[in-house]
Coordinates of N, CA and C in Angstrom, one line a residue:
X1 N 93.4 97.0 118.2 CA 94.9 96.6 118.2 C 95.6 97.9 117.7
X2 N 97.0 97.9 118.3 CA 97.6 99.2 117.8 C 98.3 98.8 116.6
X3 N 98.3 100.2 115.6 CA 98.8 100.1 114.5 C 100.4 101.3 114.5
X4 N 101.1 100.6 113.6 CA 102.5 100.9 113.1 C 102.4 101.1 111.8
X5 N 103.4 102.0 111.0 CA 103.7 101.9 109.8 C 105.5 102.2 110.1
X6 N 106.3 101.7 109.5 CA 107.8 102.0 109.7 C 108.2 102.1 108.4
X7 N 109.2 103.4 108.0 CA 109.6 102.9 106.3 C 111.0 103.2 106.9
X8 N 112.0 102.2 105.8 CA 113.1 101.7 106.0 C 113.9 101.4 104.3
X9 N 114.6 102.1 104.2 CA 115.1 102.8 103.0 C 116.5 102.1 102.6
X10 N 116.6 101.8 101.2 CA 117.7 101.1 100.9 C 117.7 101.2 99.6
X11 N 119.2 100.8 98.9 CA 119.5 101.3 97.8 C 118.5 100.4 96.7
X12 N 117.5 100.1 96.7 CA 117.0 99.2 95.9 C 115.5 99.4 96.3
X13 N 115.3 99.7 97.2 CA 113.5 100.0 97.3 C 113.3 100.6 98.9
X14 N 112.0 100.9 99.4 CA 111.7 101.2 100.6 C 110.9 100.3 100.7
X15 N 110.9 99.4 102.4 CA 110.6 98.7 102.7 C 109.5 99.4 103.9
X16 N 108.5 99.3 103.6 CA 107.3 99.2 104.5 C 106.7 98.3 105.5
X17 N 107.2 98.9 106.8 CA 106.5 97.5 107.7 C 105.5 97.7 108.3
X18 N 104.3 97.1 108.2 CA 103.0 97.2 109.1 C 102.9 96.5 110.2
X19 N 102.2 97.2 111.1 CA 102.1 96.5 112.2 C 100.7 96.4 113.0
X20 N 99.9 95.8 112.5 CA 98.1 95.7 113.5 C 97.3 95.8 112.3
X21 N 96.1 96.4 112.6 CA 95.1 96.6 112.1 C 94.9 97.5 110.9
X22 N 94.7 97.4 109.5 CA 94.9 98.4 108.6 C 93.1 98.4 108.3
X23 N 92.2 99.5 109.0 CA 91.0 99.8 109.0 C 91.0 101.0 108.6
X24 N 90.0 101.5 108.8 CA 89.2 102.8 108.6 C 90.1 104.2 110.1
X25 N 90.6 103.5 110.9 CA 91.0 104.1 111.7 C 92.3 104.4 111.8
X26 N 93.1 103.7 111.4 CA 94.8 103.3 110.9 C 94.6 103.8 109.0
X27 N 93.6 104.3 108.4 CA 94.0 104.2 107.1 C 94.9 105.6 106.6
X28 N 94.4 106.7 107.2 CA 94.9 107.8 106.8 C 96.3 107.3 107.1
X29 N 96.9 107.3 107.9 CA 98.4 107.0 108.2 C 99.0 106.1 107.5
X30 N 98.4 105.0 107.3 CA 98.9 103.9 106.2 C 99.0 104.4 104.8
X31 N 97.8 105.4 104.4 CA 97.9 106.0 102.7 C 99.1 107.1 103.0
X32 N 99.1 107.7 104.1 CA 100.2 108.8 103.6 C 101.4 108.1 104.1
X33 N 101.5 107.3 104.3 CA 103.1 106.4 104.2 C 103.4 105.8 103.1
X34 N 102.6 104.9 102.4 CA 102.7 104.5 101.1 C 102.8 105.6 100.2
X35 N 102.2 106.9 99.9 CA 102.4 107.5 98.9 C 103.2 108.9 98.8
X36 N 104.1 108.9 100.5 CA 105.2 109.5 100.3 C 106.5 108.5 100.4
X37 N 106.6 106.9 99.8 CA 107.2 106.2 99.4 C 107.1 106.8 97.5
X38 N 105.9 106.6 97.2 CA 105.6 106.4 95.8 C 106.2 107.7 95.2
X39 N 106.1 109.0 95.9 CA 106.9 110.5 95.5 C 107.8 110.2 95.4
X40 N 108.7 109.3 96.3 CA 110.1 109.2 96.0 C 110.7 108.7 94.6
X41 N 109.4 107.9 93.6 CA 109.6 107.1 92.9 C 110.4 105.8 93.0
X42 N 110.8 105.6 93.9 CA 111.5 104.2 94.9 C 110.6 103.0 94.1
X43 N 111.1 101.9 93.9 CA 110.0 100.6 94.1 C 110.0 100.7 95.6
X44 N 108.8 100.4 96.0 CA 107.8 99.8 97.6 C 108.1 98.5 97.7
X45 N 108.3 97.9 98.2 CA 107.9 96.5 99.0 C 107.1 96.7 100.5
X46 N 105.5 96.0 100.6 CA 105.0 96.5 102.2 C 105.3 95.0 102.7
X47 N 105.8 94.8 103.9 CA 106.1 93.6 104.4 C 104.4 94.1 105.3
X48 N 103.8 92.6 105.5 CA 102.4 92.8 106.1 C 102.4 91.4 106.7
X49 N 103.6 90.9 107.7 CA 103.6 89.6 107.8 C 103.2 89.8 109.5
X50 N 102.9 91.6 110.3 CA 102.8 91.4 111.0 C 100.8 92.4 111.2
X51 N 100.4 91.9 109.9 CA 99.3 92.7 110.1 C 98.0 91.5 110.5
X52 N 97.4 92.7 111.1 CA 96.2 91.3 112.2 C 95.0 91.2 110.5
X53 N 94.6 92.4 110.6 CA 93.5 92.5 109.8 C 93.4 94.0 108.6
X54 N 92.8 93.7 107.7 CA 93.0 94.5 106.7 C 91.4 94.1 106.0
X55 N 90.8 95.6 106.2 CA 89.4 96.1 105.9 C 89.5 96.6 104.4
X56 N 88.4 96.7 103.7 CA 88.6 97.5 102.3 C 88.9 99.2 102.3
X57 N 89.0 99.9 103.6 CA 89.9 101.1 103.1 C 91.7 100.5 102.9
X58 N 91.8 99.7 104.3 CA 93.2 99.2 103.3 C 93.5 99.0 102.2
X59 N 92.2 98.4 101.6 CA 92.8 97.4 100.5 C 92.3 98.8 99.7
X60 N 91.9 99.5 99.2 CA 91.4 100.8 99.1 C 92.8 101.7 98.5
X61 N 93.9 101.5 100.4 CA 95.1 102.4 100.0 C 95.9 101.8 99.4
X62 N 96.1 100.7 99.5 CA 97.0 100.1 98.5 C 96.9 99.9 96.9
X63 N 95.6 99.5 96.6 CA 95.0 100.0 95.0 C 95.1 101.1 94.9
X64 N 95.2 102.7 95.1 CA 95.2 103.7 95.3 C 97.1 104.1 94.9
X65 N 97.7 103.5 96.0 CA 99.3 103.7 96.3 C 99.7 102.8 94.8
X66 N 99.1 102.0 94.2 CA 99.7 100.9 93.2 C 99.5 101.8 92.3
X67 N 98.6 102.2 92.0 CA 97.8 103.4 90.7 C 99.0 104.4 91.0
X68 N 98.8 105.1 91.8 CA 100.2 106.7 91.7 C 101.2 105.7 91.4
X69 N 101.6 104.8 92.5 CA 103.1 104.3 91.7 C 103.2 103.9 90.1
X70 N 102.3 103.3 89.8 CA 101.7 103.0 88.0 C 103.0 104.5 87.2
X71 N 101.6 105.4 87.5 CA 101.7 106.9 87.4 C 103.3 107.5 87.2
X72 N 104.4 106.9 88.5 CA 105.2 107.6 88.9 C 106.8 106.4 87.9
X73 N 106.2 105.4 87.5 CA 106.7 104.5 86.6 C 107.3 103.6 87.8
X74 N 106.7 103.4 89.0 CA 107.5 102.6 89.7 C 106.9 101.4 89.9
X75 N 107.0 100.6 91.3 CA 106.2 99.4 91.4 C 105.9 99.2 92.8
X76 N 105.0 98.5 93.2 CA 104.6 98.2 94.9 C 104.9 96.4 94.7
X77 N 105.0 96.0 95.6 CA 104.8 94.5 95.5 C 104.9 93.7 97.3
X78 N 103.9 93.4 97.6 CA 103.2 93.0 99.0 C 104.6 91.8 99.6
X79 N 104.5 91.3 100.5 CA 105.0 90.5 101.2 C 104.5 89.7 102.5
X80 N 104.4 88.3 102.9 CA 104.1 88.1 103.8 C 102.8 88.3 104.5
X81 N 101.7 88.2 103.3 CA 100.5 88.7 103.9 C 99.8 86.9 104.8
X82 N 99.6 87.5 106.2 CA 99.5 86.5 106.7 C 97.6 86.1 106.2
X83 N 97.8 84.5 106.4 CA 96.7 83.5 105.5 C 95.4 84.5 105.5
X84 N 95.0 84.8 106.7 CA 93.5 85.6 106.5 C 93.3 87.3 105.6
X85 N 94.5 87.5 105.7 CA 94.5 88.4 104.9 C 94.6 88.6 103.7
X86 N 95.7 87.5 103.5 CA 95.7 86.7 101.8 C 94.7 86.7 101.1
X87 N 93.4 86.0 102.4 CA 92.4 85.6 101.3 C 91.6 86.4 100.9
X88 N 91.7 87.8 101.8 CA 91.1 89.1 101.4 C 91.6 89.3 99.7
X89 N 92.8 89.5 99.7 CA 93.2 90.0 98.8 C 93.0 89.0 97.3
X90 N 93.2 87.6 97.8 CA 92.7 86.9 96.2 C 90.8 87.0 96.3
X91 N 90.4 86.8 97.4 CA 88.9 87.4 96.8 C 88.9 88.7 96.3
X92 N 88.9 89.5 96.1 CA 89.1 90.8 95.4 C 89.7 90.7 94.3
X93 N 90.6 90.1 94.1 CA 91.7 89.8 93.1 C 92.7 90.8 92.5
X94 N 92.9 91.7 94.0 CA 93.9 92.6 94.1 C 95.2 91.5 93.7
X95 N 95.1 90.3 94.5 CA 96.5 89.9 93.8 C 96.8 89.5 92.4
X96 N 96.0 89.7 91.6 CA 96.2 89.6 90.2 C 96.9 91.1 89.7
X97 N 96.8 91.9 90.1 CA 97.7 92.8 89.7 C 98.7 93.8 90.2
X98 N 99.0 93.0 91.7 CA 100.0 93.8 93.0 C 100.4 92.3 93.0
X99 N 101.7 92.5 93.1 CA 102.7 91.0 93.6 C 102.5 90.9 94.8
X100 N 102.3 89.4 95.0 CA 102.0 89.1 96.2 C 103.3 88.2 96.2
X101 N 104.3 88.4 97.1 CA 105.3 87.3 97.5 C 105.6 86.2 99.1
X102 N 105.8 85.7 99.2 CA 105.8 84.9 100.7 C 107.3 85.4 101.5
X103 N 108.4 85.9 100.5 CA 108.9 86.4 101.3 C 109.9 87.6 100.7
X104 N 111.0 88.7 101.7 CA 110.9 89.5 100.8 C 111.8 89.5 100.3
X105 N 113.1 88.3 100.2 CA 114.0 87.9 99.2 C 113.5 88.1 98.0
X106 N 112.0 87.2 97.7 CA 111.4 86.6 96.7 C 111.0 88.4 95.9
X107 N 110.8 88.8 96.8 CA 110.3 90.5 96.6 C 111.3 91.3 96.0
X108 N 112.3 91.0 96.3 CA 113.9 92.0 96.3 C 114.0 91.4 95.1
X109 N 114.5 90.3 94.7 CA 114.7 89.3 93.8 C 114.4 89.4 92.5
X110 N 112.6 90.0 92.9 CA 112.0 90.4 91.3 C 112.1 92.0 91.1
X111 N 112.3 92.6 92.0 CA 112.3 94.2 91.7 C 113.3 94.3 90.5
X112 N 112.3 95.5 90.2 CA 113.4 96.1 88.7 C 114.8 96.6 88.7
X113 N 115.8 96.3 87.8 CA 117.0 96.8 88.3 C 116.9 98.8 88.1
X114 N 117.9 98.8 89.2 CA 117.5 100.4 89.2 C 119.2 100.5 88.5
X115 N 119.8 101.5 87.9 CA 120.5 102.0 87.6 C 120.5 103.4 87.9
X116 N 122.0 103.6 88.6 CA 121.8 105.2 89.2 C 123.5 105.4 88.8
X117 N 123.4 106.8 88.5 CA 124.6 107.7 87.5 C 125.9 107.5 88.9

């Protein structure tokens, strides 16, 4: 399946949209999209409502992208991860410490307030 990554920039966070397969083959592109969000120090939101499947280098770049953002004092928080993928991520129990939200209201909603001069 073909893969996408799109970032889409706003005054409150960058929004990451995936699109197909996040494997071993789509991962380099997926990490260096997430972690020239995380340089910005931006909060992330990845919308993943259009991803087929997600292997452990994905889950790999996003533990990886969550750690630098840690680092960079910001935050990542998932969205829309569709059911089979979900369950990737609570078996791992990556979602015990990356927000997992169902939508990205719910995502926006909790992000931290930013204050800018």
């Amino acid at each position: 399946m073909d893969f996408d990554v799109n970032l889409m920039r706003d005054d409150r966070c960058t929004l990451v949209r995936v699109h197909g397969d996040i494997d071993v083959v789509s991962r380099e592109r997926f990490e260096a999209a997430l972690f020239e969000v995380v340089e910005t120090g931006e909060p992330m939101v990845v919308d993943m409502r259009e991803v087929t499947f997600c292997d452990s280098t994905g889950l790999n770049a996003i533990v990886a992208a969550n750690r630098r953002a840690t680092e960079h004092g910001t935050t990542v928080a998932l969205v829309a991860l569709p059911p089979r993928v979900q369950r990737v991520f609570h078996i791992t129990g990556i979602d015990k410490f990356i927000p997992v939200y169902d939508t990205l209201r719910e995502a926006l909603g909790d992000l931290p307030s930013t204050s800018r001069p």
